[in-house]
PDB file of N, CA and C in Angstrom:
ATOM      1  N   LEU A 228     -58.461 111.771 -84.771  1.00 94.00           N
ATOM      2  CA  LEU A 228     -57.153 112.351 -84.312  1.00 94.00           C
ATOM      3  C   LEU A 228     -57.420 112.936 -82.749  1.00 94.00           C
ATOM      4  N   ARG A 229     -58.703 113.379 -82.498  1.00 94.00           N
ATOM      5  CA  ARG A 229     -58.983 113.981 -81.212  1.00 94.00           C
ATOM      6  C   ARG A 229     -59.071 112.717 -80.245  1.00 94.00           C
ATOM      7  N   LYS A 230     -59.615 111.559 -80.547  1.00 96.00           N
ATOM      8  CA  LYS A 230     -59.794 110.361 -79.959  1.00 96.00           C
ATOM      9  C   LYS A 230     -58.288 109.854 -79.469  1.00 96.00           C
ATOM     10  N   ALA A 231     -57.585 109.717 -80.461  1.00 96.00           N
ATOM     11  CA  ALA A 231     -56.342 109.196 -80.602  1.00 96.00           C
ATOM     12  C   ALA A 231     -55.446 110.113 -79.304  1.00 96.00           C
ATOM     13  N   VAL A 232     -55.628 111.124 -79.661  1.00 95.00           N
ATOM     14  CA  VAL A 232     -54.674 112.294 -78.452  1.00 95.00           C
ATOM     15  C   VAL A 232     -55.466 112.011 -77.045  1.00 95.00           C
ATOM     16  N   ALA A 233     -56.773 111.827 -77.064  1.00 96.00           N
ATOM     17  CA  ALA A 233     -57.457 111.850 -75.762  1.00 96.00           C
ATOM     18  C   ALA A 233     -56.884 110.398 -75.054  1.00 96.00           C
ATOM     19  N   LEU A 234     -56.827 109.240 -75.972  1.00 96.00           N
ATOM     20  CA  LEU A 234     -56.421 108.079 -75.279  1.00 96.00           C
ATOM     21  C   LEU A 234     -55.095 108.171 -74.661  1.00 96.00           C
ATOM     22  N   ARG A 235     -54.171 109.018 -75.139  1.00 96.00           N
ATOM     23  CA  ARG A 235     -52.915 109.337 -74.642  1.00 96.00           C
ATOM     24  C   ARG A 235     -52.788 110.374 -73.195  1.00 96.00           C
ATOM     25  N   GLY A 236     -54.113 110.901 -73.127  1.00 95.00           N
ATOM     26  CA  GLY A 236     -54.174 111.675 -71.950  1.00 95.00           C
ATOM     27  C   GLY A 236     -54.093 113.250 -72.354  1.00 95.00           C
ATOM     28  N   GLY A 237     -54.061 113.520 -73.714  1.00 93.00           N
ATOM     29  CA  GLY A 237     -54.115 114.838 -74.055  1.00 93.00           C
ATOM     30  C   GLY A 237     -55.331 115.389 -74.449  1.00 93.00           C
ATOM     31  N   LYS A 238     -55.173 116.566 -75.004  1.00 91.00           N
ATOM     32  CA  LYS A 238     -56.453 117.398 -75.485  1.00 91.00           C
ATOM     33  C   LYS A 238     -56.203 118.017 -76.650  1.00 91.00           C
ATOM     34  N   LEU A 239     -56.713 117.626 -77.823  1.00 92.00           N
ATOM     35  CA  LEU A 239     -56.372 118.303 -79.223  1.00 92.00           C
ATOM     36  C   LEU A 239     -57.163 119.683 -79.137  1.00 92.00           C
ATOM     37  N   ILE A 240     -56.388 120.626 -79.490  1.00 88.00           N
ATOM     38  CA  ILE A 240     -56.873 122.190 -79.658  1.00 88.00           C
ATOM     39  C   ILE A 240     -56.902 122.352 -81.052  1.00 88.00           C
ATOM     40  N   THR A 241     -58.083 122.879 -81.744  1.00 92.00           N
ATOM     41  CA  THR A 241     -57.925 123.289 -83.139  1.00 92.00           C
ATOM     42  C   THR A 241     -58.805 124.744 -83.228  1.00 92.00           C
ATOM     43  N   ARG A 242     -58.027 125.640 -84.164  1.00 93.00           N
ATOM     44  CA  ARG A 242     -58.467 126.884 -84.061  1.00 93.00           C
ATOM     45  C   ARG A 242     -58.121 127.194 -85.597  1.00 93.00           C
ATOM     46  N   ARG A 243     -59.113 128.398 -86.292  1.00 94.00           N
ATOM     47  CA  ARG A 243     -58.843 128.833 -87.502  1.00 94.00           C
ATOM     48  C   ARG A 243     -58.327 130.326 -87.197  1.00 94.00           C
ATOM     49  N   GLY A 244     -57.559 130.743 -88.082  1.00 94.00           N
ATOM     50  CA  GLY A 244     -57.042 132.130 -88.038  1.00 94.00           C
ATOM     51  C   GLY A 244     -55.576 132.150 -88.205  1.00 94.00           C
ATOM     52  N   SER A 245     -54.666 133.307 -87.960  1.00 93.00           N
ATOM     53  CA  SER A 245     -53.242 133.609 -87.911  1.00 93.00           C
ATOM     54  C   SER A 245     -52.814 133.229 -86.758  1.00 93.00           C
ATOM     55  N   PRO A 246     -51.617 132.391 -87.075  1.00 92.00           N
ATOM     56  CA  PRO A 246     -50.993 131.873 -85.687  1.00 92.00           C
ATOM     57  C   PRO A 246     -50.704 132.985 -84.729  1.00 92.00           C
ATOM     58  N   GLU A 247     -50.264 134.277 -85.306  1.00 92.00           N
ATOM     59  CA  GLU A 247     -49.967 135.465 -84.650  1.00 92.00           C
ATOM     60  C   GLU A 247     -50.994 135.821 -83.598  1.00 92.00           C
ATOM     61  N   ASP A 248     -52.413 135.613 -83.867  1.00 93.00           N
ATOM     62  CA  ASP A 248     -53.391 135.844 -83.043  1.00 93.00           C
ATOM     63  C   ASP A 248     -53.843 134.638 -82.418  1.00 93.00           C
ATOM     64  N   ILE A 249     -53.826 133.571 -82.674  1.00 95.00           N
ATOM     65  CA  ILE A 249     -54.226 132.202 -81.993  1.00 95.00           C
ATOM     66  C   ILE A 249     -53.601 131.804 -81.133  1.00 95.00           C
ATOM     67  N   ILE A 250     -52.157 131.646 -81.328  1.00 94.00           N
ATOM     68  CA  ILE A 250     -51.328 130.911 -80.542  1.00 94.00           C
ATOM     69  C   ILE A 250     -51.214 131.940 -78.947  1.00 94.00           C
ATOM     70  N   PRO A 251     -50.911 133.190 -79.250  1.00 95.00           N
ATOM     71  CA  PRO A 251     -50.933 133.948 -77.937  1.00 95.00           C
ATOM     72  C   PRO A 251     -52.106 133.858 -76.981  1.00 95.00           C
ATOM     73  N   GLU A 252     -53.316 133.746 -77.683  1.00 94.00           N
ATOM     74  CA  GLU A 252     -54.530 133.387 -76.901  1.00 94.00           C
ATOM     75  C   GLU A 252     -54.689 131.978 -76.172  1.00 94.00           C
ATOM     76  N   ILE A 253     -54.167 130.998 -76.901  1.00 93.00           N
ATOM     77  CA  ILE A 253     -54.017 129.781 -76.322  1.00 93.00           C
ATOM     78  C   ILE A 253     -52.981 129.821 -75.278  1.00 93.00           C
ATOM     79  N   ALA A 254     -51.970 130.477 -75.503  1.00 94.00           N
ATOM     80  CA  ALA A 254     -50.910 130.500 -74.566  1.00 94.00           C
ATOM     81  C   ALA A 254     -51.168 131.037 -73.055  1.00 94.00           C
ATOM     82  N   ALA A 255     -52.065 132.287 -73.360  1.00 94.00           N
ATOM     83  CA  ALA A 255     -52.457 132.958 -72.139  1.00 94.00           C
ATOM     84  C   ALA A 255     -53.570 132.130 -71.380  1.00 94.00           C
ATOM     85  N   ALA A 256     -54.311 131.442 -72.212  1.00 93.00           N
ATOM     86  CA  ALA A 256     -55.689 130.659 -71.551  1.00 93.00           C
ATOM     87  C   ALA A 256     -54.975 129.366 -70.589  1.00 93.00           C
ATOM     88  N   LEU A 257     -53.808 128.733 -71.333  1.00 92.00           N
ATOM     89  CA  LEU A 257     -53.356 127.533 -70.645  1.00 92.00           C
ATOM     90  C   LEU A 257     -52.085 127.997 -69.682  1.00 92.00           C
ATOM     91  N   GLN A 258     -51.970 129.378 -69.622  1.00 94.00           N
ATOM     92  CA  GLN A 258     -50.573 129.779 -68.730  1.00 94.00           C
ATOM     93  C   GLN A 258     -49.460 129.028 -69.387  1.00 94.00           C
ATOM     94  N   VAL A 259     -49.182 129.143 -70.548  1.00 93.00           N
ATOM     95  CA  VAL A 259     -48.079 128.462 -70.965  1.00 93.00           C
ATOM     96  C   VAL A 259     -46.808 129.112 -70.759  1.00 93.00           C
ATOM     97  N   HIS A 260     -45.716 128.475 -70.442  1.00 95.00           N
ATOM     98  CA  HIS A 260     -44.430 129.080 -69.945  1.00 95.00           C
ATOM     99  C   HIS A 260     -43.340 128.925 -71.241  1.00 95.00           C
ATOM    100  N   SER A 261     -43.487 127.826 -72.116  1.00 95.00           N
ATOM    101  CA  SER A 261     -42.378 127.563 -73.219  1.00 95.00           C
ATOM    102  C   SER A 261     -43.169 127.228 -74.429  1.00 95.00           C
ATOM    103  N   LEU A 262     -42.763 127.615 -75.470  1.00 94.00           N
ATOM    104  CA  LEU A 262     -43.432 127.426 -76.948  1.00 94.00           C
ATOM    105  C   LEU A 262     -42.058 126.535 -77.669  1.00 94.00           C
ATOM    106  N   TYR A 263     -42.637 125.527 -78.303  1.00 93.00           N
ATOM    107  CA  TYR A 263     -41.573 124.658 -79.031  1.00 93.00           C
ATOM    108  C   TYR A 263     -42.250 124.679 -80.582  1.00 93.00           C
ATOM    109  N   TYR A 264     -41.561 124.957 -81.516  1.00 90.00           N
ATOM    110  CA  TYR A 264     -41.964 124.701 -82.933  1.00 90.00           C
ATOM    111  C   TYR A 264     -40.812 124.462 -83.763  1.00 90.00           C
ATOM    112  N   SER A 265     -41.328 123.826 -85.151  1.00 88.00           N
ATOM    113  CA  SER A 265     -40.263 123.659 -86.094  1.00 88.00           C
ATOM    114  C   SER A 265     -40.418 124.901 -86.846  1.00 88.00           C
ATOM    115  N   THR A 266     -38.927 125.348 -87.466  1.00 84.00           N
ATOM    116  CA  THR A 266     -38.643 126.299 -88.103  1.00 84.00           C
ATOM    117  C   THR A 266     -38.924 126.224 -89.603  1.00 84.00           C
ATOM    118  N   GLU A 267     -39.403 127.156 -90.443  1.00 79.00           N
ATOM    119  CA  GLU A 267     -39.148 126.964 -91.994  1.00 79.00           C
ATOM    120  C   GLU A 267     -38.353 128.082 -92.427  1.00 79.00           C
ATOM    121  N   ASN A 268     -37.884 128.080 -93.572  1.00 71.00           N
ATOM    122  CA  ASN A 268     -36.866 128.942 -94.151  1.00 71.00           C
ATOM    123  C   ASN A 268     -37.743 129.923 -95.137  1.00 71.00           C
ATOM    124  N   GLY A 269     -39.198 130.010 -95.230  1.00 79.00           N
ATOM    125  CA  GLY A 269     -39.670 130.840 -96.061  1.00 79.00           C
ATOM    126  C   GLY A 269     -40.059 132.121 -95.585  1.00 79.00           C
ATOM    127  N   THR A 270     -40.111 133.220 -96.397  1.00 85.00           N
ATOM    128  CA  THR A 270     -40.381 134.484 -95.968  1.00 85.00           C
ATOM    129  C   THR A 270     -41.532 134.745 -94.995  1.00 85.00           C
ATOM    130  N   GLU A 271     -42.572 134.240 -95.487  1.00 90.00           N
ATOM    131  CA  GLU A 271     -43.938 134.190 -94.715  1.00 90.00           C
ATOM    132  C   GLU A 271     -43.746 133.639 -93.466  1.00 90.00           C
ATOM    133  N   GLU A 272     -43.048 132.319 -93.227  1.00 87.00           N
ATOM    134  CA  GLU A 272     -42.791 131.541 -91.979  1.00 87.00           C
ATOM    135  C   GLU A 272     -41.879 132.547 -91.014  1.00 87.00           C
ATOM    136  N   ARG A 273     -41.096 133.123 -91.731  1.00 87.00           N
ATOM    137  CA  ARG A 273     -40.079 134.017 -90.703  1.00 87.00           C
ATOM    138  C   ARG A 273     -40.814 135.218 -90.199  1.00 87.00           C
ATOM    139  N   SER A 274     -41.768 135.688 -91.137  1.00 91.00           N
ATOM    140  CA  SER A 274     -42.477 136.747 -90.643  1.00 91.00           C
ATOM    141  C   SER A 274     -43.452 136.521 -89.458  1.00 91.00           C
ATOM    142  N   ILE A 275     -44.179 135.005 -89.436  1.00 92.00           N
ATOM    143  CA  ILE A 275     -45.125 134.522 -88.571  1.00 92.00           C
ATOM    144  C   ILE A 275     -44.194 134.537 -87.296  1.00 92.00           C
ATOM    145  N   GLU A 276     -42.987 133.971 -87.473  1.00 91.00           N
ATOM    146  CA  GLU A 276     -42.110 133.715 -86.374  1.00 91.00           C
ATOM    147  C   GLU A 276     -41.892 134.843 -85.444  1.00 91.00           C
ATOM    148  N   ARG A 277     -41.326 135.953 -86.157  1.00 91.00           N
ATOM    149  CA  ARG A 277     -41.180 137.248 -85.862  1.00 91.00           C
ATOM    150  C   ARG A 277     -42.442 137.855 -85.106  1.00 91.00           C
ATOM    151  N   GLY A 278     -43.526 137.798 -85.565  1.00 92.00           N
ATOM    152  CA  GLY A 278     -44.649 138.305 -84.782  1.00 92.00           C
ATOM    153  C   GLY A 278     -45.043 137.346 -83.594  1.00 92.00           C
ATOM    154  N   LEU A 279     -44.919 136.178 -83.693  1.00 92.00           N
ATOM    155  CA  LEU A 279     -44.917 135.310 -82.280  1.00 92.00           C
ATOM    156  C   LEU A 279     -44.178 135.726 -81.396  1.00 92.00           C
ATOM    157  N   SER A 280     -42.761 135.947 -81.502  1.00 92.00           N
ATOM    158  CA  SER A 280     -41.944 136.422 -80.711  1.00 92.00           C
ATOM    159  C   SER A 280     -42.175 137.904 -79.903  1.00 92.00           C
ATOM    160  N   GLU A 281     -42.715 138.781 -80.765  1.00 94.00           N
ATOM    161  CA  GLU A 281     -43.263 139.922 -80.304  1.00 94.00           C
ATOM    162  C   GLU A 281     -44.430 139.888 -79.569  1.00 94.00           C
ATOM    163  N   ARG A 282     -45.404 138.974 -79.808  1.00 94.00           N
ATOM    164  CA  ARG A 282     -46.709 138.910 -79.019  1.00 94.00           C
ATOM    165  C   ARG A 282     -46.521 138.019 -77.699  1.00 94.00           C
ATOM    166  N   LEU A 283     -45.275 137.328 -77.739  1.00 94.00           N
ATOM    167  CA  LEU A 283     -45.272 136.714 -76.527  1.00 94.00           C
ATOM    168  C   LEU A 283     -44.032 136.761 -75.760  1.00 94.00           C
ATOM    169  N   PRO A 284     -44.203 137.926 -74.946  1.00 92.00           N
ATOM    170  CA  PRO A 284     -42.947 138.200 -74.252  1.00 92.00           C
ATOM    171  C   PRO A 284     -43.025 137.521 -72.815  1.00 92.00           C
ATOM    172  N   GLY A 285     -41.951 137.185 -72.354  1.00 91.00           N
ATOM    173  CA  GLY A 285     -41.944 136.256 -71.205  1.00 91.00           C
ATOM    174  C   GLY A 285     -42.171 134.790 -71.425  1.00 91.00           C
ATOM    175  N   ILE A 286     -42.549 134.529 -72.503  1.00 95.00           N
ATOM    176  CA  ILE A 286     -42.527 133.070 -72.798  1.00 95.00           C
ATOM    177  C   ILE A 286     -41.397 132.305 -73.475  1.00 95.00           C
ATOM    178  N   ARG A 287     -40.527 131.437 -72.964  1.00 95.00           N
ATOM    179  CA  ARG A 287     -39.703 130.993 -73.731  1.00 95.00           C
ATOM    180  C   ARG A 287     -39.753 130.084 -75.056  1.00 95.00           C
ATOM    181  N   ILE A 288     -39.145 130.603 -76.001  1.00 94.00           N
ATOM    182  CA  ILE A 288     -39.455 130.006 -77.400  1.00 94.00           C
ATOM    183  C   ILE A 288     -38.206 129.079 -77.653  1.00 94.00           C
ATOM    184  N   ARG A 289     -38.529 127.923 -78.158  1.00 92.00           N
ATOM    185  CA  ARG A 289     -37.299 127.103 -78.539  1.00 92.00           C
ATOM    186  C   ARG A 289     -37.794 126.784 -79.888  1.00 92.00           C
ATOM    187  N   THR A 290     -37.032 126.653 -81.005  1.00 87.00           N
ATOM    188  CA  THR A 290     -37.237 125.950 -82.300  1.00 87.00           C
ATOM    189  C   THR A 290     -36.283 125.060 -82.676  1.00 87.00           C
ATOM    190  N   VAL A 291     -36.585 124.361 -83.553  1.00 84.00           N
ATOM    191  CA  VAL A 291     -35.698 123.135 -84.283  1.00 84.00           C
ATOM    192  C   VAL A 291     -36.028 123.214 -85.717  1.00 84.00           C
ATOM    193  N   ASP A 292     -35.060 122.574 -86.226  1.00 76.00           N
ATOM    194  CA  ASP A 292     -34.664 122.776 -87.775  1.00 76.00           C
ATOM    195  C   ASP A 292     -35.943 121.982 -88.193  1.00 76.00           C
ATOM    196  N   SER A 293     -36.444 122.304 -89.323  1.00 69.00           N
ATOM    197  CA  SER A 293     -37.581 121.706 -90.089  1.00 69.00           C
ATOM    198  C   SER A 293     -37.289 120.586 -90.557  1.00 69.00           C
ATOM    199  N   GLY A 294     -36.079 120.331 -91.120  1.00 69.00           N
ATOM    200  CA  GLY A 294     -35.304 119.217 -91.817  1.00 69.00           C
ATOM    201  C   GLY A 294     -35.826 119.380 -93.069  1.00 69.00           C
ATOM    202  N   SER A 295     -35.631 120.673 -93.864  1.00 69.00           N
ATOM    203  CA  SER A 295     -35.995 120.899 -95.042  1.00 69.00           C
ATOM    204  C   SER A 295     -34.868 120.196 -95.758  1.00 69.00           C
ATOM    205  N   LEU A 296     -34.889 120.136 -97.269  1.00 71.00           N
ATOM    206  CA  LEU A 296     -33.896 119.588 -98.026  1.00 71.00           C
ATOM    207  C   LEU A 296     -32.744 120.174 -98.156  1.00 71.00           C
ATOM    208  N   ILE A 297     -32.861 121.691 -98.046  1.00 72.00           N
ATOM    209  CA  ILE A 297     -31.547 122.497 -97.977  1.00 72.00           C
ATOM    210  C   ILE A 297     -31.416 123.205 -96.722  1.00 72.00           C
ATOM    211  N   HIS A 298     -30.327 123.111 -95.931  1.00 72.00           N
ATOM    212  CA  HIS A 298     -29.905 123.768 -94.682  1.00 72.00           C
ATOM    213  C   HIS A 298     -29.868 124.925 -95.019  1.00 72.00           C
ATOM    214  N   GLN A 299     -30.510 125.879 -93.986  1.00 71.00           N
ATOM    215  CA  GLN A 299     -30.370 127.227 -94.209  1.00 71.00           C
ATOM    216  C   GLN A 299     -29.201 128.175 -94.377  1.00 71.00           C
ATOM    217  N   ASP A 300     -28.006 127.335 -93.779  1.00 77.00           N
ATOM    218  CA  ASP A 300     -26.654 127.818 -94.025  1.00 77.00           C
ATOM    219  C   ASP A 300     -26.106 127.673 -95.497  1.00 77.00           C
ATOM    220  N   ASP A 301     -26.816 126.725 -95.900  1.00 80.00           N
ATOM    221  CA  ASP A 301     -26.362 126.341 -97.576  1.00 80.00           C
ATOM    222  C   ASP A 301     -26.835 127.098 -98.535  1.00 80.00           C
ATOM    223  N   LEU A 302     -28.038 128.052 -98.089  1.00 78.00           N
ATOM    224  CA  LEU A 302     -28.674 128.850 -98.946  1.00 78.00           C
ATOM    225  C   LEU A 302     -27.698 129.853 -99.583  1.00 78.00           C
ATOM    226  N   PRO A 303     -27.936 130.460-100.867  1.00 82.00           N
ATOM    227  CA  PRO A 303     -27.242 131.470-101.243  1.00 82.00           C
ATOM    228  C   PRO A 303     -27.691 132.815-100.975  1.00 82.00           C
ATOM    229  N   PHE A 304     -28.342 133.027 -99.818  1.00 81.00           N
ATOM    230  CA  PHE A 304     -28.955 134.333 -99.288  1.00 81.00           C
ATOM    231  C   PHE A 304     -29.037 134.102 -97.718  1.00 81.00           C
ATOM    232  N   SER A 305     -29.352 134.954 -97.282  1.00 77.00           N
ATOM    233  CA  SER A 305     -29.661 134.971 -95.470  1.00 77.00           C
ATOM    234  C   SER A 305     -31.022 134.795 -95.434  1.00 77.00           C
ATOM    235  N   PRO A 306     -31.744 134.048 -94.869  1.00 68.00           N
ATOM    236  CA  PRO A 306     -33.244 133.906 -94.619  1.00 68.00           C
ATOM    237  C   PRO A 306     -33.540 135.175 -93.818  1.00 68.00           C
ATOM    238  N   LYS A 307     -32.611 135.601 -92.867  1.00 69.00           N
ATOM    239  CA  LYS A 307     -32.573 136.826 -91.963  1.00 69.00           C
ATOM    240  C   LYS A 307     -33.221 138.042 -92.809  1.00 69.00           C
ATOM    241  N   ASN A 308     -32.488 138.046 -94.003  1.00 67.00           N
ATOM    242  CA  ASN A 308     -32.869 139.281 -94.840  1.00 67.00           C
ATOM    243  C   ASN A 308     -33.779 139.195 -95.946  1.00 67.00           C
ATOM    244  N   THR A 309     -34.713 138.334 -95.775  1.00 62.00           N
ATOM    245  CA  THR A 309     -35.923 138.169 -96.570  1.00 62.00           C
ATOM    246  C   THR A 309     -37.261 138.679 -96.052  1.00 62.00           C
TER     247      THR A 309
END
């Protein structure tokens, strides 16, 4: 995978640990201005998203729907309340 990314002019970055710790470190090192990621409807995933938002002030965060089988508007509860 690293070679395939390099052939396209990119650099694959791999890290171990919690996203709330690692992504802000990478963002600071690369002077990132925007972060794009796919959302998930799970409780743990929402917690990680909130943690990232808190730890990345000044960075524009954009999300896209993860394409789950059930759209969050069709759930019998609000994911924001979980």
